[in-house]
mmCIF file of C-alpha atoms in Angstrom:
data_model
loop_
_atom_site.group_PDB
_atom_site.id
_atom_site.type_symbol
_atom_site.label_atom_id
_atom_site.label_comp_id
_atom_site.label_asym_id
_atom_site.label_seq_id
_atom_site.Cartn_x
_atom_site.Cartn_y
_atom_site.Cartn_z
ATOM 1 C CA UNK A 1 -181.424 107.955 -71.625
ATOM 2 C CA UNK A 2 -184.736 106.473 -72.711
ATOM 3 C CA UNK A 3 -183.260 102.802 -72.856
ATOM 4 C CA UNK A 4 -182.730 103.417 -69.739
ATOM 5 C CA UNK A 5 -185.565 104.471 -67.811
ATOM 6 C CA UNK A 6 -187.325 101.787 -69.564
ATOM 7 C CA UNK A 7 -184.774 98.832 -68.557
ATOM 8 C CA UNK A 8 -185.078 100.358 -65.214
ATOM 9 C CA UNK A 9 -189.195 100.086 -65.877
ATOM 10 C CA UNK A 10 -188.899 96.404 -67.350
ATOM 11 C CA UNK A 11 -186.692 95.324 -64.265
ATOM 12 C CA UNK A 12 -188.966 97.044 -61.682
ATOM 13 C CA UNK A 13 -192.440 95.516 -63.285
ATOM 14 C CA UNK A 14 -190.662 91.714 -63.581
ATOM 15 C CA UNK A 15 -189.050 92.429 -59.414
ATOM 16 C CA UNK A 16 -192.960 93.194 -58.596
ATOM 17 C CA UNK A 17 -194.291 90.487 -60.465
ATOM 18 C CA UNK A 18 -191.508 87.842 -58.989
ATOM 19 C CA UNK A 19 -192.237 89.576 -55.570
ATOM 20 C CA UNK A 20 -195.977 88.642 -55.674
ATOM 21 C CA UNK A 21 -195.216 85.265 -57.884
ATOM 22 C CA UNK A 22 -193.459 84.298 -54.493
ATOM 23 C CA UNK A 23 -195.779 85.401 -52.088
ATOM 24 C CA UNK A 24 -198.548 83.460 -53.497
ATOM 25 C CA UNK A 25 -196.636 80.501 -53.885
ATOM 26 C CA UNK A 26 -195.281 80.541 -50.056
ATOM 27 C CA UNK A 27 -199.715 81.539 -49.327
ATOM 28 C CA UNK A 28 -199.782 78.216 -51.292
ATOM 29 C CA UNK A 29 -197.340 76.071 -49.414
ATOM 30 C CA UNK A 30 -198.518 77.066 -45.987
ATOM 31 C CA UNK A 31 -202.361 76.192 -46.744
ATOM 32 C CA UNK A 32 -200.785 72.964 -48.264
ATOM 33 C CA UNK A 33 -199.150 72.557 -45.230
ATOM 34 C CA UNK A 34 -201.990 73.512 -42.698
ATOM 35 C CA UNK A 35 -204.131 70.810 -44.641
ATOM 36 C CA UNK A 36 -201.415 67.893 -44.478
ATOM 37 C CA UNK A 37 -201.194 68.486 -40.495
ATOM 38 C CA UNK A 38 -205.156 68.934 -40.207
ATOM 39 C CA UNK A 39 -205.587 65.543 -42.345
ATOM 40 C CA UNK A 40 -207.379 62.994 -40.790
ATOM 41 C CA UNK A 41 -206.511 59.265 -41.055
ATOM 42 C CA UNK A 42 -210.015 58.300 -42.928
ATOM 43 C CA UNK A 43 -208.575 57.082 -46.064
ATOM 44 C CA UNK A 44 -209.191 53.806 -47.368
ATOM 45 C CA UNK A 45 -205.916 52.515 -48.501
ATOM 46 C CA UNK A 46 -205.049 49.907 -51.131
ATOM 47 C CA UNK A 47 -204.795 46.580 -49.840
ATOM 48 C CA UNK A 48 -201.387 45.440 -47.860
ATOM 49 C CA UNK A 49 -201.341 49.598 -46.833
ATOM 50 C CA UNK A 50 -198.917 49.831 -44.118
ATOM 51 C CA UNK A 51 -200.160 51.706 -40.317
ATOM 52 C CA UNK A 52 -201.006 55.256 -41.642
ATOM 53 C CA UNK A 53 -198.062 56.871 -40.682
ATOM 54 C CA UNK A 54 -195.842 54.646 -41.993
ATOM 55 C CA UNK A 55 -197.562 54.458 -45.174
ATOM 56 C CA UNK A 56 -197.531 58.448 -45.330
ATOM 57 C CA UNK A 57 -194.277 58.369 -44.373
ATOM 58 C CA UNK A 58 -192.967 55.880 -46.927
ATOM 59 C CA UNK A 59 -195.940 56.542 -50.428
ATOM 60 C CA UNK A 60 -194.164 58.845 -52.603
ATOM 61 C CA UNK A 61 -197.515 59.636 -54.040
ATOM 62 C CA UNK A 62 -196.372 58.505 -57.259
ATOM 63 C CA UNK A 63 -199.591 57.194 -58.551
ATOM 64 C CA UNK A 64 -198.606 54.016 -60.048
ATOM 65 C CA UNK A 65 -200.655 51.898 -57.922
ATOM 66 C CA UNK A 66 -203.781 53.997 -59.168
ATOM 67 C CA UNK A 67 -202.660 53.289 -62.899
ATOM 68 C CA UNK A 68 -202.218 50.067 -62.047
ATOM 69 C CA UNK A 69 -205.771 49.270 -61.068
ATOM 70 C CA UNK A 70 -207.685 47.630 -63.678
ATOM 71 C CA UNK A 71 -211.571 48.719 -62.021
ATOM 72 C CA UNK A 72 -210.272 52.497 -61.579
ATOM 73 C CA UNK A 73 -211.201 52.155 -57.870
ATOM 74 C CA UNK A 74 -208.027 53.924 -56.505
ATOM 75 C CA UNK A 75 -207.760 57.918 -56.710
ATOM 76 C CA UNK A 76 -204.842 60.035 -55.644
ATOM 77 C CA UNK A 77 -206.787 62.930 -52.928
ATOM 78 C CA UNK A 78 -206.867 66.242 -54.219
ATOM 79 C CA UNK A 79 -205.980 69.627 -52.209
ATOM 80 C CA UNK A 80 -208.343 70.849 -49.463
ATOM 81 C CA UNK A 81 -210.232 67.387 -48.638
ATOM 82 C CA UNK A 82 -209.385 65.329 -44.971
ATOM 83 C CA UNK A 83 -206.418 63.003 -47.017
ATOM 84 C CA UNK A 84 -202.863 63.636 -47.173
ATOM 85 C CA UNK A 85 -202.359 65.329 -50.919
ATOM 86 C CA UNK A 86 -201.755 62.869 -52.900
ATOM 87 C CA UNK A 87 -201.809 59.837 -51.572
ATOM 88 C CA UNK A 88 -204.413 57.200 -52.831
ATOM 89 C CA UNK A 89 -207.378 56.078 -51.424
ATOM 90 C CA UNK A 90 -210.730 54.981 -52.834
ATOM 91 C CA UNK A 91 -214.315 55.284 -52.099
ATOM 92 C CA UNK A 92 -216.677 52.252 -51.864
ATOM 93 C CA UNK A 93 -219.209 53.885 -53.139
ATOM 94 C CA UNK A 94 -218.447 54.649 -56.218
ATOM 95 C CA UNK A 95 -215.913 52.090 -56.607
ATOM 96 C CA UNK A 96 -215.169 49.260 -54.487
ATOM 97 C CA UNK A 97 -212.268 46.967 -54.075
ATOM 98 C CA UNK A 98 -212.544 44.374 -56.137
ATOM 99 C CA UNK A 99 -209.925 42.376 -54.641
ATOM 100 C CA UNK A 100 -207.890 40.971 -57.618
ATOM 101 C CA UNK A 101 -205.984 37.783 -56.778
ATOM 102 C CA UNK A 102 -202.727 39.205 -58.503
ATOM 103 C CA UNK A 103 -202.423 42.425 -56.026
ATOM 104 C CA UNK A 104 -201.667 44.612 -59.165
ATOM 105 C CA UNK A 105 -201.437 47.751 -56.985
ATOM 106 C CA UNK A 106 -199.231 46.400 -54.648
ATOM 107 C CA UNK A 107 -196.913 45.282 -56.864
ATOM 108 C CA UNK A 108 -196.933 48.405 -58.440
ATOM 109 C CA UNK A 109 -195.695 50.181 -55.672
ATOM 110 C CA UNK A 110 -191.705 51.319 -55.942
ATOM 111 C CA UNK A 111 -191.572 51.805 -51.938
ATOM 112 C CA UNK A 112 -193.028 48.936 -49.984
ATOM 113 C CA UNK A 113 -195.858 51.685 -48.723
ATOM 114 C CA UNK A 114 -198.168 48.752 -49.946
ATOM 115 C CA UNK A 115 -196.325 45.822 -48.858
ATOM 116 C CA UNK A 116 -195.103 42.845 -50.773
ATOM 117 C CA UNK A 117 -195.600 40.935 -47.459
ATOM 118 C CA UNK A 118 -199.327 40.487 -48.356
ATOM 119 C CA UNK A 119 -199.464 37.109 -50.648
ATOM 120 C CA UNK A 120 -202.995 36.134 -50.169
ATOM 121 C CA UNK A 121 -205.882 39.241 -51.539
ATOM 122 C CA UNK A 122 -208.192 38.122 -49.147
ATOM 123 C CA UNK A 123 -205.671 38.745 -46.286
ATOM 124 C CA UNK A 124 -205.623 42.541 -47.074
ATOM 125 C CA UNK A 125 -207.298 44.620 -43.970
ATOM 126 C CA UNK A 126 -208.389 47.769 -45.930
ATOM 127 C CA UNK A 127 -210.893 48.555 -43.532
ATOM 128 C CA UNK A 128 -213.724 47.172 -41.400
ATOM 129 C CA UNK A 129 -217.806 46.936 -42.386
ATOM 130 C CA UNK A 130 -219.965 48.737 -39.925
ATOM 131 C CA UNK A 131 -223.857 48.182 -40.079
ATOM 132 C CA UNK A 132 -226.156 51.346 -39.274
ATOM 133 C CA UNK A 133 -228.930 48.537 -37.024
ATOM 134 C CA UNK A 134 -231.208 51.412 -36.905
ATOM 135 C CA UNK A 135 -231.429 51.735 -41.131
ATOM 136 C CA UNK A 136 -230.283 48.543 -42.062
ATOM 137 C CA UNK A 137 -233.084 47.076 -44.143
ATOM 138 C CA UNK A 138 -233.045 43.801 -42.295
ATOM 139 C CA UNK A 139 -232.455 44.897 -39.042
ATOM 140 C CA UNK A 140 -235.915 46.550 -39.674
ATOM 141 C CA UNK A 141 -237.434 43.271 -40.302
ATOM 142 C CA UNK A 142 -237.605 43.559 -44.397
ATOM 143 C CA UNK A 143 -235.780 40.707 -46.619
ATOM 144 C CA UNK A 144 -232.469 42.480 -47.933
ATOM 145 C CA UNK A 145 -229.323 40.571 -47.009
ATOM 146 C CA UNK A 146 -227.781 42.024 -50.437
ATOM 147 C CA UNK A 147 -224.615 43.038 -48.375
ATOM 148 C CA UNK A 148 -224.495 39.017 -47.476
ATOM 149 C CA UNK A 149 -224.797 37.570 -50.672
ATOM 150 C CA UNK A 150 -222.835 40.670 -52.695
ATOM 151 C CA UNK A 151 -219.691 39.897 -49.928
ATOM 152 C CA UNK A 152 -216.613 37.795 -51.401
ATOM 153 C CA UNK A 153 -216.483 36.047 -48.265
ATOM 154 C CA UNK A 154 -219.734 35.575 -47.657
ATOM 155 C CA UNK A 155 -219.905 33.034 -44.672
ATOM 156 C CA UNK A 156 -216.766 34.214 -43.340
ATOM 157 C CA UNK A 157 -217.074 38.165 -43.418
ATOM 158 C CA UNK A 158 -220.943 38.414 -43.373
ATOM 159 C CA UNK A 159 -222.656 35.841 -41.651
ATOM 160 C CA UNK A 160 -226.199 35.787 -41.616
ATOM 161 C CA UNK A 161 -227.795 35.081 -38.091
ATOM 162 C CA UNK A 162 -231.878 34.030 -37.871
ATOM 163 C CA UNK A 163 -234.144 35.524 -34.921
ATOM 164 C CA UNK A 164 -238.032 34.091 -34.686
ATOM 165 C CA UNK A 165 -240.235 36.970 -35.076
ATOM 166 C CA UNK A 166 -242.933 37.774 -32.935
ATOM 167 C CA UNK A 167 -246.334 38.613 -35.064
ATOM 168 C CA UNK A 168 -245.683 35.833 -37.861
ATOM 169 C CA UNK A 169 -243.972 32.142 -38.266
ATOM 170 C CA UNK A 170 -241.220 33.991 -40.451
ATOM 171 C CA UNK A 171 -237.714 34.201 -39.100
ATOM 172 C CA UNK A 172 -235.395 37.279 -39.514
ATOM 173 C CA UNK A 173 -232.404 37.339 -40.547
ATOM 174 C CA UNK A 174 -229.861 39.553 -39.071
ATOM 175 C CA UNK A 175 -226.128 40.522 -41.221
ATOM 176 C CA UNK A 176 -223.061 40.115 -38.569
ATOM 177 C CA UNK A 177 -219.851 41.167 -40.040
ATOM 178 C CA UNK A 178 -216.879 39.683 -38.840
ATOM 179 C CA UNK A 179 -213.666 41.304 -37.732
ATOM 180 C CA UNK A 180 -211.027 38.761 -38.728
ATOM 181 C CA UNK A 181 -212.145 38.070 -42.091
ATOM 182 C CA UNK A 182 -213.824 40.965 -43.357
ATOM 183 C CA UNK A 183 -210.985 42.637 -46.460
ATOM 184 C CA UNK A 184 -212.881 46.407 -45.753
ATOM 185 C CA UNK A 185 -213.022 46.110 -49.786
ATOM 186 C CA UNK A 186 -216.489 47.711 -49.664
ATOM 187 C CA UNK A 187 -218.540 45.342 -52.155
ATOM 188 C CA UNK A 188 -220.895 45.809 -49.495
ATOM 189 C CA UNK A 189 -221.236 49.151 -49.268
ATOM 190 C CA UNK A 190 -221.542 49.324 -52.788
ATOM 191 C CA UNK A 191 -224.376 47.170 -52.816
ATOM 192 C CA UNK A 192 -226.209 48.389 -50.504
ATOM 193 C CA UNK A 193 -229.863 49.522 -51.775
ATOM 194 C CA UNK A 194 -230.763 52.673 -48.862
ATOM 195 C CA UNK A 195 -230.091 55.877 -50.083
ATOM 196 C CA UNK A 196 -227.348 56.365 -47.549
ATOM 197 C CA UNK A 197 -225.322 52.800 -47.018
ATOM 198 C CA UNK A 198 -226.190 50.887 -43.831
ATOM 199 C CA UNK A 199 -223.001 49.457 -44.202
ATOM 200 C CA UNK A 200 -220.175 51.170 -44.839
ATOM 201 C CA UNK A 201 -216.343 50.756 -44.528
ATOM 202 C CA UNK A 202 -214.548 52.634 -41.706
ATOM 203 C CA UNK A 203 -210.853 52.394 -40.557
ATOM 204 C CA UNK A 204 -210.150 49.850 -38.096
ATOM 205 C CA UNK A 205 -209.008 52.512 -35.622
ATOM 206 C CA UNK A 206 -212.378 54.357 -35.863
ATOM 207 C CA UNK A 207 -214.456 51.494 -34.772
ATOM 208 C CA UNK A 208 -212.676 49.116 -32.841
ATOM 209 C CA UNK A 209 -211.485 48.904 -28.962
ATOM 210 C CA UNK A 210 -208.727 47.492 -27.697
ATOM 211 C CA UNK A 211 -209.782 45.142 -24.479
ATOM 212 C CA UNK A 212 -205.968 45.031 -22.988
ATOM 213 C CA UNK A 213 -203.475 42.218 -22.420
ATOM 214 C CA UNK A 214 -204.261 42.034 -18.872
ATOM 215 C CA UNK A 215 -207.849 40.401 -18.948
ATOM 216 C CA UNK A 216 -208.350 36.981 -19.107
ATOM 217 C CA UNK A 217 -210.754 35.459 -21.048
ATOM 218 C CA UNK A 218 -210.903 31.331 -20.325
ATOM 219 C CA UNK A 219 -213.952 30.665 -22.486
ATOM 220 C CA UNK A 220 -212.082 31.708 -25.515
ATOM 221 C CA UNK A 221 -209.810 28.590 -24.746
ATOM 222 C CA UNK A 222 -206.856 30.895 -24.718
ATOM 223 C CA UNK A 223 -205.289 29.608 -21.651
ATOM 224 C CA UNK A 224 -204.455 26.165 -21.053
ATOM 225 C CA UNK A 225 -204.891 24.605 -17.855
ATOM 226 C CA UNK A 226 -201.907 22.678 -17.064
ATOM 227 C CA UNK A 227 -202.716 20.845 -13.866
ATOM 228 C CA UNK A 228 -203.605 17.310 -15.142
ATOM 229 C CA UNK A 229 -206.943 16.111 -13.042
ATOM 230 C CA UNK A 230 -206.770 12.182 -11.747
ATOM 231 C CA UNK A 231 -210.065 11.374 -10.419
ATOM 232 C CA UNK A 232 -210.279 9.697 -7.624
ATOM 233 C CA UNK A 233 -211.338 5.827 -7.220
ATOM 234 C CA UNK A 234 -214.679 5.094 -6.845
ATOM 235 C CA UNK A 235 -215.837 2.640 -3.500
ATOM 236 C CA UNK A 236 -217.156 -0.315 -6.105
ATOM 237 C CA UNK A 237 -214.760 -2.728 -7.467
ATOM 238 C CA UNK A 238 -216.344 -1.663 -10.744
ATOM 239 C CA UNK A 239 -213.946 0.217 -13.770
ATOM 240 C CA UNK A 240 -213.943 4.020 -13.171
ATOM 241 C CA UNK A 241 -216.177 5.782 -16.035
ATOM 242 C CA UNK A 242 -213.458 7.607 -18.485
ATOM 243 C CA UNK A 243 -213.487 10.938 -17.855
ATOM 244 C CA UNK A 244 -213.737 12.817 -21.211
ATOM 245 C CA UNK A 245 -210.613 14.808 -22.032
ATOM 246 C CA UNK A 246 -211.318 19.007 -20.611
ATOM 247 C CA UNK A 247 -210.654 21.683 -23.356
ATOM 248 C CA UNK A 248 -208.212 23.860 -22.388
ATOM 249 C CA UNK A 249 -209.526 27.193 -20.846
ATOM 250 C CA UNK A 250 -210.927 28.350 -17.441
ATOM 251 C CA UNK A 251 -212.461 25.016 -14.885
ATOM 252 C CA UNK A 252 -216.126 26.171 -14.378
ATOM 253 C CA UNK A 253 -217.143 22.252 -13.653
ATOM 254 C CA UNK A 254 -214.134 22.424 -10.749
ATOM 255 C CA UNK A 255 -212.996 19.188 -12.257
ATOM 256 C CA UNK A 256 -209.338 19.875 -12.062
ATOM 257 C CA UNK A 257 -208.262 23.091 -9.752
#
């Protein structure tokens, strides 16, 4: 009768224990859960990162693109932070992108989530450079321009433009980055000497517009003007001047329309 009453014990302790084993787990999936559809799209992906919800959709959060970084820049996101458990991402700065020509993360990948389309490193969109004008050093009038010289592309991503200023004979010069070259690798950021980065690598979505397809921008040389322009004789017997050949785009002189 003893063996009894304590099987009976044994099996009512291990139904409690498997009772509140289970409830914490399912407290555990549904905060899991709650975070994943609260996550915001911030992360910095590996390069050749497909749009993030196809690249959620398709990264089996397998973490062999982190292992396969040689510079440790890559980190799989933890529970309870604003990125998708799991997934990797990195942070430029503590570790940038250092934008290896061989893509070793990318070809890492089992799933195409980083995709085998990108051939060329400094293709890869990661992300866009924003300067803070207000805190940038040189927007202040001081000589910095680290994030110029420190950038990969430097002439093509940052470009440096001069300004005369006022109170001395010394020019200024002023970082632009530009859109369609900049990789988002985050050298920059890195680089930068304020305590809090003037520059610092944002998702495309956060930062740029979108004009529309419906404007039409002529001085961009987009649209061609297809109306050939003959000018007309002129009174003297004397050889018409040649008319130099119009770039395409909108007729401001009224030569042709």
């Amino acid at each position: 009768m003893a063996d009894k009453s304590v099987t009976r014990r044994d099996f009512l302790v291990k139904l409690a224990q498997g009772t509140s084993l289970a409830a914490t787990g399912g407290l555990l999936w549904g905060y899991l859960v709650r975070q994943e559809t609260r996550a915001a799209p911030f992360a910095l992906r590996p390069p050749g990162a497909l749009p993030e919800a196809d690249f959620n959709a398709t990264c089996i959060k397998c973490g062999q693109c982190v292992n396969a970084c040689p510079y440790d820049t890559l980190k799989l996101a933890g529970a309870g932070g604003d990125i998708p458990l799991g997934t990797p991402h990195f942070t430029p700065r503590q570790i940038p992108c250092y934008l290896c020509p061989d893509i070793p993360c990318m070809k890492a990948c089992p799933t195409g989530a980083l995709s085998p389309k990108l051939k060329n490193i400094n293709d890869s969109r990661m992300g866009l450079a924003v300067i803070d004008l207000e805190n940038c050093l040189s927007w202040k009038g001081l000589r910095c321009e680290i994030c110029h010289r420190e950038c990969p592309l430097k002439g093509k991503a940052i470009v440096l433009e001069t300004h005369p200023r006022e109170i001395s004979k010394h020019a200024m010069f002023f970082p632009i980055v530009k859109s369609d070259a900049c990789t988002g690798c985050g050298i920059c950021e890195k680089a930068c000497p304020t305590t809090e980065p003037a520059i610092r690598i944002l998702p495309h979505k956060l930062v740029q517009g979108r004009i529309g397809e419906h404007y039409r921008l002529g001085w961009t040389f987009e649209t061609e003007i297809t109306q050939d322009f003959q000018p007309a004789a002129p009174a003297s017997s004397e050889a018409p001047a040649e008319v130099p050949k119009q770039a395409p785009g909108m007729d401001y002189l009224n030569q042709g329309l």
